[in-house]
Short mmCIF file of C-alpha atoms in Angstrom, two decimals:
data_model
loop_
_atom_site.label_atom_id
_atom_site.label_comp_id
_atom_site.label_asym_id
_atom_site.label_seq_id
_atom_site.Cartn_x
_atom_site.Cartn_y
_atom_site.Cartn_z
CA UNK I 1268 162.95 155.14 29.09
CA UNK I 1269 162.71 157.60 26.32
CA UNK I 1270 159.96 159.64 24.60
CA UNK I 1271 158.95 160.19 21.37
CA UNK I 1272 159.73 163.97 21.58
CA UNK I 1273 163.31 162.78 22.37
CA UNK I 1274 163.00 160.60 19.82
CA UNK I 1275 162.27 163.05 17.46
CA UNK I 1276 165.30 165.34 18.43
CA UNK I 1277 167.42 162.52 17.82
CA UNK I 1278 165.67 161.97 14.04
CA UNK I 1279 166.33 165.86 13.50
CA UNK I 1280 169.43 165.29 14.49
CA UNK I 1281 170.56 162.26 12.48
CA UNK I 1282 171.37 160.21 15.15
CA UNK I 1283 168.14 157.80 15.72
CA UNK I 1284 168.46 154.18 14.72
CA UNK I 1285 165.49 153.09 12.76
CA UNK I 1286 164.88 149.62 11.96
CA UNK I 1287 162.13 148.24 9.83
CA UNK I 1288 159.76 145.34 11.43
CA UNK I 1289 161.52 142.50 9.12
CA UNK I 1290 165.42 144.21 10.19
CA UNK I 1291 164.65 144.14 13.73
CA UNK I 1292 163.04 140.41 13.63
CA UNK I 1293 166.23 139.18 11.78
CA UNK I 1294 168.54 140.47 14.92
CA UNK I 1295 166.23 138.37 17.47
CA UNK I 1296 166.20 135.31 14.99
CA UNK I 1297 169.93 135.65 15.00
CA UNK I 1298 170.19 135.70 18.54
CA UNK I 1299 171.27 138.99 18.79
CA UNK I 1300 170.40 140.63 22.50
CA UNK I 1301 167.94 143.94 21.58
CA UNK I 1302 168.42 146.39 23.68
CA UNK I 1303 166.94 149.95 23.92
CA UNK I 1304 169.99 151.42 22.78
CA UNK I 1305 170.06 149.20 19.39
CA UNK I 1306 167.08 151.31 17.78
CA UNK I 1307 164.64 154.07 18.71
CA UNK I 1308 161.79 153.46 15.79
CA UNK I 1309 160.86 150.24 14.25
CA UNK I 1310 158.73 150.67 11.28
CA UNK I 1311 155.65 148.47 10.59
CA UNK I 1312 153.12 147.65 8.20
CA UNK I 1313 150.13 145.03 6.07
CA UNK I 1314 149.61 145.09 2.86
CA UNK I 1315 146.29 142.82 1.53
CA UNK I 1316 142.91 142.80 0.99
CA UNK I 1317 140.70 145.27 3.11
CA UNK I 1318 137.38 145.64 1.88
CA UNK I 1319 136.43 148.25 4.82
CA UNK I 1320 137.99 150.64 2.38
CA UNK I 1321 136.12 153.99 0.16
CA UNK I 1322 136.95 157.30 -0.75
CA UNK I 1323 135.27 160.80 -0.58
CA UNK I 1324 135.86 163.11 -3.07
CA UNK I 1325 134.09 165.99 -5.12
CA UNK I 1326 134.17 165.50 -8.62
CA UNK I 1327 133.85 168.26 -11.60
CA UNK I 1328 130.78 167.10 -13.94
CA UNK I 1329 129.30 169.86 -16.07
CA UNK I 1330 128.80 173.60 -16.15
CA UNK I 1331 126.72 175.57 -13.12
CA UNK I 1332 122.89 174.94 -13.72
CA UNK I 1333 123.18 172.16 -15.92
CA UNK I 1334 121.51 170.05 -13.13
CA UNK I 1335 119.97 170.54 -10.13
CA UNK I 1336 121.20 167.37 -7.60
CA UNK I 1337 122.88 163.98 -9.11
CA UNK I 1338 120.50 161.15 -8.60
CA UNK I 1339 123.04 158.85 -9.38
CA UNK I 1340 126.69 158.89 -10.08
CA UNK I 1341 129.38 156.29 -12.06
CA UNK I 1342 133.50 156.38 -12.28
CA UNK I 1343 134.25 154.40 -14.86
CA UNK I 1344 130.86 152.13 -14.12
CA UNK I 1345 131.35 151.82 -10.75
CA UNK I 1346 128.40 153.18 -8.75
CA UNK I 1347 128.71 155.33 -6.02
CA UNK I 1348 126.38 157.42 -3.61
CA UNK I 1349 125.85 161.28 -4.26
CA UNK I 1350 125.92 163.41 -0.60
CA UNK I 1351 126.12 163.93 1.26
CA UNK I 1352 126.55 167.57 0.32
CA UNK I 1353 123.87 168.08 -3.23
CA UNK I 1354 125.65 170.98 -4.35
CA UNK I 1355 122.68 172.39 -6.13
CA UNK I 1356 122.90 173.65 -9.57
CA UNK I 1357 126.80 174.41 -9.17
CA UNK I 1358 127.85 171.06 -11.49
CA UNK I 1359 129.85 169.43 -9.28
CA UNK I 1360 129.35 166.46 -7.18
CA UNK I 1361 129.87 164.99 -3.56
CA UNK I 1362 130.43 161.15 -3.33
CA UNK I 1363 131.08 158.24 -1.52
CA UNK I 1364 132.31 155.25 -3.60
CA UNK I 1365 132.90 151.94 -1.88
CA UNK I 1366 136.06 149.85 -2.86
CA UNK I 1367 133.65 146.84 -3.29
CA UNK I 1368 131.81 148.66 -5.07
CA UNK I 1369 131.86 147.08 -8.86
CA UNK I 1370 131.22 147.68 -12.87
CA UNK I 1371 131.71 144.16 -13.19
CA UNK I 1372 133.52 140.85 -12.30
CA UNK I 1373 137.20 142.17 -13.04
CA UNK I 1374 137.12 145.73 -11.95
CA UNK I 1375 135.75 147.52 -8.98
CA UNK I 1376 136.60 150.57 -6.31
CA UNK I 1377 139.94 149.07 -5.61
CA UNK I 1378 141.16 149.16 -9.29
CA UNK I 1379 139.61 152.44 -9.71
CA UNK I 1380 141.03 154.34 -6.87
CA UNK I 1381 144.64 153.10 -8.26
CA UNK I 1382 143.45 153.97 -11.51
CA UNK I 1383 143.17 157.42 -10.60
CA UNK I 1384 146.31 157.79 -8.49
CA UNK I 1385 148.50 156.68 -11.58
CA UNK I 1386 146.54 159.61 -13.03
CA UNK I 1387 144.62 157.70 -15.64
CA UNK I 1388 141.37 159.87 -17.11
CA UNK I 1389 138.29 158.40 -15.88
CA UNK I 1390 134.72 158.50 -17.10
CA UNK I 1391 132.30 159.99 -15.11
CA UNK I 1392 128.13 159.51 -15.59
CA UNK I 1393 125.74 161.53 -13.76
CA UNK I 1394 121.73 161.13 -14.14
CA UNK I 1395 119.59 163.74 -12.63
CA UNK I 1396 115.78 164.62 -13.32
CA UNK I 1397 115.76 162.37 -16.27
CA UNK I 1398 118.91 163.08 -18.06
CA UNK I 1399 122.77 162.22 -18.67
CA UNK I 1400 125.44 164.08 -17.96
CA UNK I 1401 129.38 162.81 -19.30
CA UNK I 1402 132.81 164.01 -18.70
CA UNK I 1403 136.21 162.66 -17.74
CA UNK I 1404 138.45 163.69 -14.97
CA UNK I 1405 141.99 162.60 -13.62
CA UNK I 1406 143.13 163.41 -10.15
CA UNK I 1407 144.59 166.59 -11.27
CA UNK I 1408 140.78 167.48 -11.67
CA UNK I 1409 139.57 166.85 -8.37
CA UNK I 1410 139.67 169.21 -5.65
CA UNK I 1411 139.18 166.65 -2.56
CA UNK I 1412 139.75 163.14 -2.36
CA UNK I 1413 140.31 161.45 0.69
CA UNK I 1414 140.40 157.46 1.25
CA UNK I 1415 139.17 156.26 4.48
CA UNK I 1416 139.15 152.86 6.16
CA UNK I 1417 135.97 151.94 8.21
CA UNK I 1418 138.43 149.10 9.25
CA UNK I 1419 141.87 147.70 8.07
CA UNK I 1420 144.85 146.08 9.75
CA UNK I 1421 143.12 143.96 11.60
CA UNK I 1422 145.84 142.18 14.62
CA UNK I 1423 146.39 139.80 11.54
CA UNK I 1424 143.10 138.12 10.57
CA UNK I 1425 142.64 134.20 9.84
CA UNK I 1426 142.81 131.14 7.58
CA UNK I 1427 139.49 129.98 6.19
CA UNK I 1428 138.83 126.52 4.77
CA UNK I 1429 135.40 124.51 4.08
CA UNK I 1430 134.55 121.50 5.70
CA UNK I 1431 131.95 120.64 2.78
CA UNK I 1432 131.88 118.95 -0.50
CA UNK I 1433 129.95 121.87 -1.97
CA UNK I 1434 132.42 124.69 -3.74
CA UNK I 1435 131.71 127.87 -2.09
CA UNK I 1436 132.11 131.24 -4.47
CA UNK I 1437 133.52 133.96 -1.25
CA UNK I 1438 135.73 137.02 -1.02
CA UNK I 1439 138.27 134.64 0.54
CA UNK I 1440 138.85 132.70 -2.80
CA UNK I 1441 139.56 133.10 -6.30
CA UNK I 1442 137.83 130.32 -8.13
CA UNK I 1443 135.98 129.38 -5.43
CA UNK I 1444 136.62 127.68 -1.82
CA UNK I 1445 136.36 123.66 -2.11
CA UNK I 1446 136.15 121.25 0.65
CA UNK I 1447 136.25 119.41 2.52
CA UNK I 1448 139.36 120.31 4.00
CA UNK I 1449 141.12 120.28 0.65
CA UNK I 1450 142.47 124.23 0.84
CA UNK I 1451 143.13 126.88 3.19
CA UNK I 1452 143.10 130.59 2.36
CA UNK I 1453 144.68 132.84 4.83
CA UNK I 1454 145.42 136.98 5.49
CA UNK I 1455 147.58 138.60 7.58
CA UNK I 1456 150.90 139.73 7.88
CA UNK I 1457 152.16 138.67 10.61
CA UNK I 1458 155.18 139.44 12.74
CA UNK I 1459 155.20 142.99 10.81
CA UNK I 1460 151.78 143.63 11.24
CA UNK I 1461 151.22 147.18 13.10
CA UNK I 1462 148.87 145.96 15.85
CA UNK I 1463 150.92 142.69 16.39
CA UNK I 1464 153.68 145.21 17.17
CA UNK I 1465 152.14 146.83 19.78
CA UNK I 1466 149.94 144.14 22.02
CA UNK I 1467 149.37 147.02 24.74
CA UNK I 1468 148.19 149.71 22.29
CA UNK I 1469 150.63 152.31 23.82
CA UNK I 1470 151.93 153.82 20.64
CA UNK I 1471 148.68 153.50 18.16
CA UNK I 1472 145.74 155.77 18.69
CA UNK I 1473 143.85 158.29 17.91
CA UNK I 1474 146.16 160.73 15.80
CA UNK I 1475 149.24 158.54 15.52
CA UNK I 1476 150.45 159.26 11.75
CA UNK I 1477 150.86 157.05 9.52
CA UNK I 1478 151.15 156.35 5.84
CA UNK I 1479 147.99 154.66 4.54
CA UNK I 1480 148.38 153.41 0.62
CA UNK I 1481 151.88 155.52 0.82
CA UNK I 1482 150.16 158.36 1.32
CA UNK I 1483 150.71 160.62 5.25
CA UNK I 1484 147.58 160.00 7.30
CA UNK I 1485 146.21 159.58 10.68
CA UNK I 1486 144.57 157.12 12.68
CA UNK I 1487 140.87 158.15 13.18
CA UNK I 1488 140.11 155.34 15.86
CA UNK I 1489 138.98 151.64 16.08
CA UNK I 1490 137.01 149.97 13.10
CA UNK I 1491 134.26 148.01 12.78
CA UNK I 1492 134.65 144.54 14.60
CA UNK I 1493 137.57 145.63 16.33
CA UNK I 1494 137.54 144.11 19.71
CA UNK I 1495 140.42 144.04 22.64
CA UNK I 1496 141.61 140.66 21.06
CA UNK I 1497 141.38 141.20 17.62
CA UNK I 1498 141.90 144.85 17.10
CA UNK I 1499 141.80 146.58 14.10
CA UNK I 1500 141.91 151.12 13.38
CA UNK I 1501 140.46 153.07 10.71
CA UNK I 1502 142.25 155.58 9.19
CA UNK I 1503 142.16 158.53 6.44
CA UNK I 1504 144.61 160.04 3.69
CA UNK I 1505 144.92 162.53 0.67
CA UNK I 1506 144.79 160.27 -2.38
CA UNK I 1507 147.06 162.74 -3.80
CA UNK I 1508 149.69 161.68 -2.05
CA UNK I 1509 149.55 158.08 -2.35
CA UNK I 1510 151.63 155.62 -4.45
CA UNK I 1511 149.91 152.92 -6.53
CA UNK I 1512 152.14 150.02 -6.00
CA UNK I 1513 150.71 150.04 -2.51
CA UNK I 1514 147.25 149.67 -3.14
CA UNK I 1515 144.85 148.24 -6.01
CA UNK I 1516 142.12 145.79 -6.81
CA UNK I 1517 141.70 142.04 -7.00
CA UNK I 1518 139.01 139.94 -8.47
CA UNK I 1519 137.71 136.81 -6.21
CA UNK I 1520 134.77 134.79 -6.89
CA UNK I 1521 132.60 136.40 -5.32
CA UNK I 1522 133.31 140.08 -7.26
CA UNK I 1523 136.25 142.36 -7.29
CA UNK I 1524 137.95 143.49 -3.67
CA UNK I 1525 140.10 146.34 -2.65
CA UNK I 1526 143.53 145.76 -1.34
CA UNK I 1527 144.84 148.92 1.10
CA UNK I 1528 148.26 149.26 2.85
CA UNK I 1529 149.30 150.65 6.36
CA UNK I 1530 152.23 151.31 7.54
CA UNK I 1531 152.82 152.63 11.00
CA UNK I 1532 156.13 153.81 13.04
CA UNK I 1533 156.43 152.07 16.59
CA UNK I 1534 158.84 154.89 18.54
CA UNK I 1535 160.64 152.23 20.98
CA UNK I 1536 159.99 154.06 24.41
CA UNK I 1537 160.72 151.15 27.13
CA UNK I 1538 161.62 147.51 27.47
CA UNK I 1539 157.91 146.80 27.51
CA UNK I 1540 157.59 148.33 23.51
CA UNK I 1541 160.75 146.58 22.64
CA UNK I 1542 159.48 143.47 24.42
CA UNK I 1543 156.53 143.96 22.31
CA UNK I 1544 158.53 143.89 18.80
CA UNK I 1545 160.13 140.89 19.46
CA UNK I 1546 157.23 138.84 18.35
CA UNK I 1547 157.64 136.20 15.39
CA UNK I 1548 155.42 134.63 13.24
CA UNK I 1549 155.58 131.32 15.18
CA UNK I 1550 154.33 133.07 18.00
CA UNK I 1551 151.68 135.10 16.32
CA UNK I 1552 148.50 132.81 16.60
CA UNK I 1553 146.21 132.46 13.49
CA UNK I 1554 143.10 131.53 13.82
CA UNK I 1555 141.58 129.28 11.80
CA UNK I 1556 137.51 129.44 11.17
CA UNK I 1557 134.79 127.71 8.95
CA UNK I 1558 134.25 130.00 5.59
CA UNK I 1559 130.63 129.24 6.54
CA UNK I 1560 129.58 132.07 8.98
CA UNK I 1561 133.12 132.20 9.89
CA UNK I 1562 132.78 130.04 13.20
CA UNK I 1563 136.00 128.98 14.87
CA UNK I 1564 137.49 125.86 13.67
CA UNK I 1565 141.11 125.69 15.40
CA UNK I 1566 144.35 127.66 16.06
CA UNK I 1567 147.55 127.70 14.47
CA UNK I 1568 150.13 129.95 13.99
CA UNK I 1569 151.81 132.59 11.47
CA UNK I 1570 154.86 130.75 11.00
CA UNK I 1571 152.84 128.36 8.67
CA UNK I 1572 152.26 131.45 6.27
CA UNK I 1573 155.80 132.94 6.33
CA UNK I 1574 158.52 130.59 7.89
CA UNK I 1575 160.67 128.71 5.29
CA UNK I 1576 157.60 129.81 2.59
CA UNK I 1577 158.46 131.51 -0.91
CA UNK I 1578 157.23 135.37 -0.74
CA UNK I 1579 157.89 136.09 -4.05
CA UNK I 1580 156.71 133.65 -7.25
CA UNK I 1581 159.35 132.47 -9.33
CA UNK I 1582 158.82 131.48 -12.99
CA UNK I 1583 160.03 129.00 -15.34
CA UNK I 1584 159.27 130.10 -18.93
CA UNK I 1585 161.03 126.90 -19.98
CA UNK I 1586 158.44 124.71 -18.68
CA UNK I 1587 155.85 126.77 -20.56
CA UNK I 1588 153.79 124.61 -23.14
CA UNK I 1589 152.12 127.59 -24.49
CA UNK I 1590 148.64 126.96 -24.04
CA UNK I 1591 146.20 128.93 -26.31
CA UNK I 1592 143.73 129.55 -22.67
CA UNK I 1593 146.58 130.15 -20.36
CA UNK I 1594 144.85 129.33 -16.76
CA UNK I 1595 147.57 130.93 -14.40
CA UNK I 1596 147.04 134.19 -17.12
CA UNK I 1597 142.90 133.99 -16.96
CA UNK I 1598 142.63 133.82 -12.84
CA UNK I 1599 145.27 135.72 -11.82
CA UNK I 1600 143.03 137.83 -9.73
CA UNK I 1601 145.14 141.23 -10.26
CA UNK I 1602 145.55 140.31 -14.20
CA UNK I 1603 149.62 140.60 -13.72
CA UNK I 1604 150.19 137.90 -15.87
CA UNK I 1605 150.95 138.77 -19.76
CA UNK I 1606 151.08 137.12 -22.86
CA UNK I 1607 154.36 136.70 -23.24
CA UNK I 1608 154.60 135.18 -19.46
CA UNK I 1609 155.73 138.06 -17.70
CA UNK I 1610 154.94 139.06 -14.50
CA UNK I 1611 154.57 142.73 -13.86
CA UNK I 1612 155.50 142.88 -10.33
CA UNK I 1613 153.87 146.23 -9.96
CA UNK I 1614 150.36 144.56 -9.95
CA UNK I 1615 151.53 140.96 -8.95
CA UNK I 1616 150.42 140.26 -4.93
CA UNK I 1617 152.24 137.18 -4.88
CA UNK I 1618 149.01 135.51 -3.95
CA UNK I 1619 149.70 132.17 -5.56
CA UNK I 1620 146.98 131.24 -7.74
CA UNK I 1621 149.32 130.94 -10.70
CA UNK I 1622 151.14 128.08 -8.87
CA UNK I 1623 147.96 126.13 -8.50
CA UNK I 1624 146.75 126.84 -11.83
CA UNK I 1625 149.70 126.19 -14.02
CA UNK I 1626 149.27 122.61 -14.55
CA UNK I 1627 153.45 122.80 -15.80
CA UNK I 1628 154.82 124.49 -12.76
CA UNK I 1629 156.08 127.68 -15.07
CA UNK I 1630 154.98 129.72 -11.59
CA UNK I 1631 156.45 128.64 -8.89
CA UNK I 1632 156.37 129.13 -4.64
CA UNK I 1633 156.02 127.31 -1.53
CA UNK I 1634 152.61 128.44 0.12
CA UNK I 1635 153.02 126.31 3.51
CA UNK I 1636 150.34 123.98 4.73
CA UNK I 1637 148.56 124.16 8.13
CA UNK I 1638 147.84 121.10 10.07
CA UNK I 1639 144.68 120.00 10.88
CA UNK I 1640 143.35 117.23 12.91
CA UNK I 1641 141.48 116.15 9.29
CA UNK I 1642 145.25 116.28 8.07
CA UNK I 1643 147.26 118.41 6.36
CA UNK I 1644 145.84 121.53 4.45
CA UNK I 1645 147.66 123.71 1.52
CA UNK I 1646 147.39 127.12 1.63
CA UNK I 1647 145.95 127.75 -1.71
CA UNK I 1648 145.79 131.59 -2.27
CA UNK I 1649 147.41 134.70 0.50
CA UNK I 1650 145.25 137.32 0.25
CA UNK I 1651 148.29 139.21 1.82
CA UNK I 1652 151.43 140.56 0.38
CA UNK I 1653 154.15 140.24 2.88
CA UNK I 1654 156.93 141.10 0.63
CA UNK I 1655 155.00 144.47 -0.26
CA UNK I 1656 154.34 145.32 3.12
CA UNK I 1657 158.31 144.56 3.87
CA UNK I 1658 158.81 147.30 1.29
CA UNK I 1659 156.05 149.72 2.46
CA UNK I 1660 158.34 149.48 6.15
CA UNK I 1661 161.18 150.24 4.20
CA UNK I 1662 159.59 153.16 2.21
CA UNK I 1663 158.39 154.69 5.95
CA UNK I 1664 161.74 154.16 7.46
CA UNK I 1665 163.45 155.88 4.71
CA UNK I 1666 160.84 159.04 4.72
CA UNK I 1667 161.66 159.27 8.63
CA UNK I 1668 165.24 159.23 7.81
CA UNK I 1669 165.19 162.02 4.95
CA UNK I 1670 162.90 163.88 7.62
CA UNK I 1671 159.92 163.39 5.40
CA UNK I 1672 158.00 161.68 8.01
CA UNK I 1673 157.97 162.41 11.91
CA UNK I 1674 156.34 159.94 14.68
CA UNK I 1675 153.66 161.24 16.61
CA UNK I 1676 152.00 161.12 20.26
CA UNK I 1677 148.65 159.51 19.40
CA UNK I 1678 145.61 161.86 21.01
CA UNK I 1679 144.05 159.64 22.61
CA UNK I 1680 143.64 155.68 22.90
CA UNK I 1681 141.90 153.24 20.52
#
């Protein structure tokens, strides 16, 4: 058995093995026996859409006395809620801004909190008493800006399909769900997923750090809906400190949604830990539920989503016709598709709407299918990134290695 502060020691000393989640899953596929003495952290994380997601921050508006209290606040037309300090007559403002929050249809909290860590200027509109007040601030300009989770990384999450005729605009779709039984949408990472990494929550708890959007922060406890069997944490960070490839927006058809990344280190203490990071996708069950009030439909399994799939979209520019209203370009729900049939990878979430849309194949991947008893169902969009998340394990495993990041002993248990 070892500990983490032993661990640690052996980090300091550059002598600790650590393995990313995808690394340490391509030993056991090979057969390799794992044993404690193979690795000593294992580095985890999700990458997708988590709408439990907002920031807190304090932002500069206008000279001292210029208003009393903000009545009501906008970043770049997005609304959010003044408090809950008022911060009377000094100009500034306390906020909390929602990342579902939206100005409109394309662009919500999500797309403004990365807007802000690429350190883009963003308008700001107060009204108190009556009257305006204008300015524009970068991060540079704000003093405190924390993001925190009210509940993300959910023990993977669930496919959703409709078993109507009737289309059904949801957060869970990009054009809109149809039915019946005609698509499945699904989240979840997987056999890299945090919590899926640790079934007997020995290693994540209260205080374990972690780096949330890229940025060092902590687990603050269990989120919302988080029960024993489908677990999920909430969690805070500097948004100074975080990178923008690892977090963002995304437009569905039912408004714009905010996509968050965790990524957590899982210190291998004892065979039972180990034991625990063993798990692949075929063995990590996914639900599968009715998109109407979510009711449970059947079960499948993870290895639909992410054995012998595509995680990254190809394209084709050959097979491009050159519409005048591209359809891959006009619902690609992060807008990473350009004129000139690029894909910027730094926005793309290899969802795979573009596949479906394309009516050429000039986008290509294999989604997977799940099987139903009403037959077999496509997956039609992933509202996860897996191959982002595989990065955002590399990313934490190097940090730990250059001694930019060290493992903690969580406080106390979720």
């Amino acid at each position: 058995m070892k500990t983490i502060e032993e661990i640690n020691r052996k980090i300091a000393r550059d002598e600790a093995i650590i393995l990313t989640a995808a690394e340490l899953k391509s030993m056991v596929r090979a057969g390799k026996n794992v044993t404690l003495d193979d690795v000593d952290v294992v580095t985890t994380g999700t990458f997708g859409v988590m709408s439990g997601t907002m920031a807190v921050m304090m932002v500069p508006v206008a000279g001292k006395c210029s208003f009393e209290r903000a009545d009501s606040i906008w970043l770049n037309g997005v609304p959010a809620q003044p408090g809950p300090c008022p911060n009377e007559r000094l100009g500034v403002v306390d906020l909390v801004i929602n990342g579902t929050a939206h100005a409109d249809d394309r662009y919500g909290g999500g797309h403004l909190f990365r807007d802000l860590v690429k350190g883009k200027e963003i308008d700001v509109l107060v009204e108190a008493h009556g009257r305006r007040y204008e300015n524009q601030v970068t991060l540079d300009d704000i003093d405190y800006v924390r993001i925190i989770t009210t509940r993300l990384a959910f023990k993977n999450y669930h496919a959703l399909i409709n078993p109507t005729s009737a289309t059904i605009n949801t957060i869970f779709s990009v054009t809109g769900l149809t039915g019946p039984f005609t698509e499945a949408t699904v989240s979840g990472c997987g056999e890299i997923n945090p919590l899926q990494n640790d079934p007997s929550r020995r290693i994540i708890g209260v205080g374990t750090r972690v780096l949330l959007n890229g940025a060092p922060g902590y687990i603050m406890g269990r989120g919302t809906r988080s029960s024993p069997d489908k677990p999920n944490v909430s969690a805070f960070a500097d948004m100074k400190g975080m990178d923008p490839a690892m977090m963002g927006g995304m437009k569905t058809s039912h408004g714009p949604e905010c996509l968050t990344s965790l990524a957590v280190p899982i210190p291998v203490l004892d065979e039972d830990t180990l034991s625990g990071l063993k798990i692949l996708d075929h063995n990590v069950p996914l639900p599968v539920s009715d998109v109407n009030g979510r009711t449970a439909h059947t079960k499948v399994n993870y290895g639909h989503i992410w054995e012998g799939t595509d995680r990254v979209i190809r394209i084709e520019k050959e097979r491009c016709l050159h519409h005048p209203d591209c359809a891959a370009m006009r619902t690609c729900p992060t807008d990473a598709i350009s004129n000139n049939f690029v894909i910027n990878r730094d926005l793309c979430i290899n969802c795979g709407t573009c596949t479906l849309q394309c009516s050429e194949g000039v986008f290509r991947a294999r989604l997977g299918s799940i099987e139903l008893a009403e037959g077999t169902v496509p997956i039609s969009l992933r509202q996860s990134d897996r191959a982002r998340a595989e990065r955002l394990c590399t990313m934490l495993k190097n940090r730990i290695l250059k001694h930019e990041f060290t493992p903690t002993q969580m406080l106390e248990p979720l």
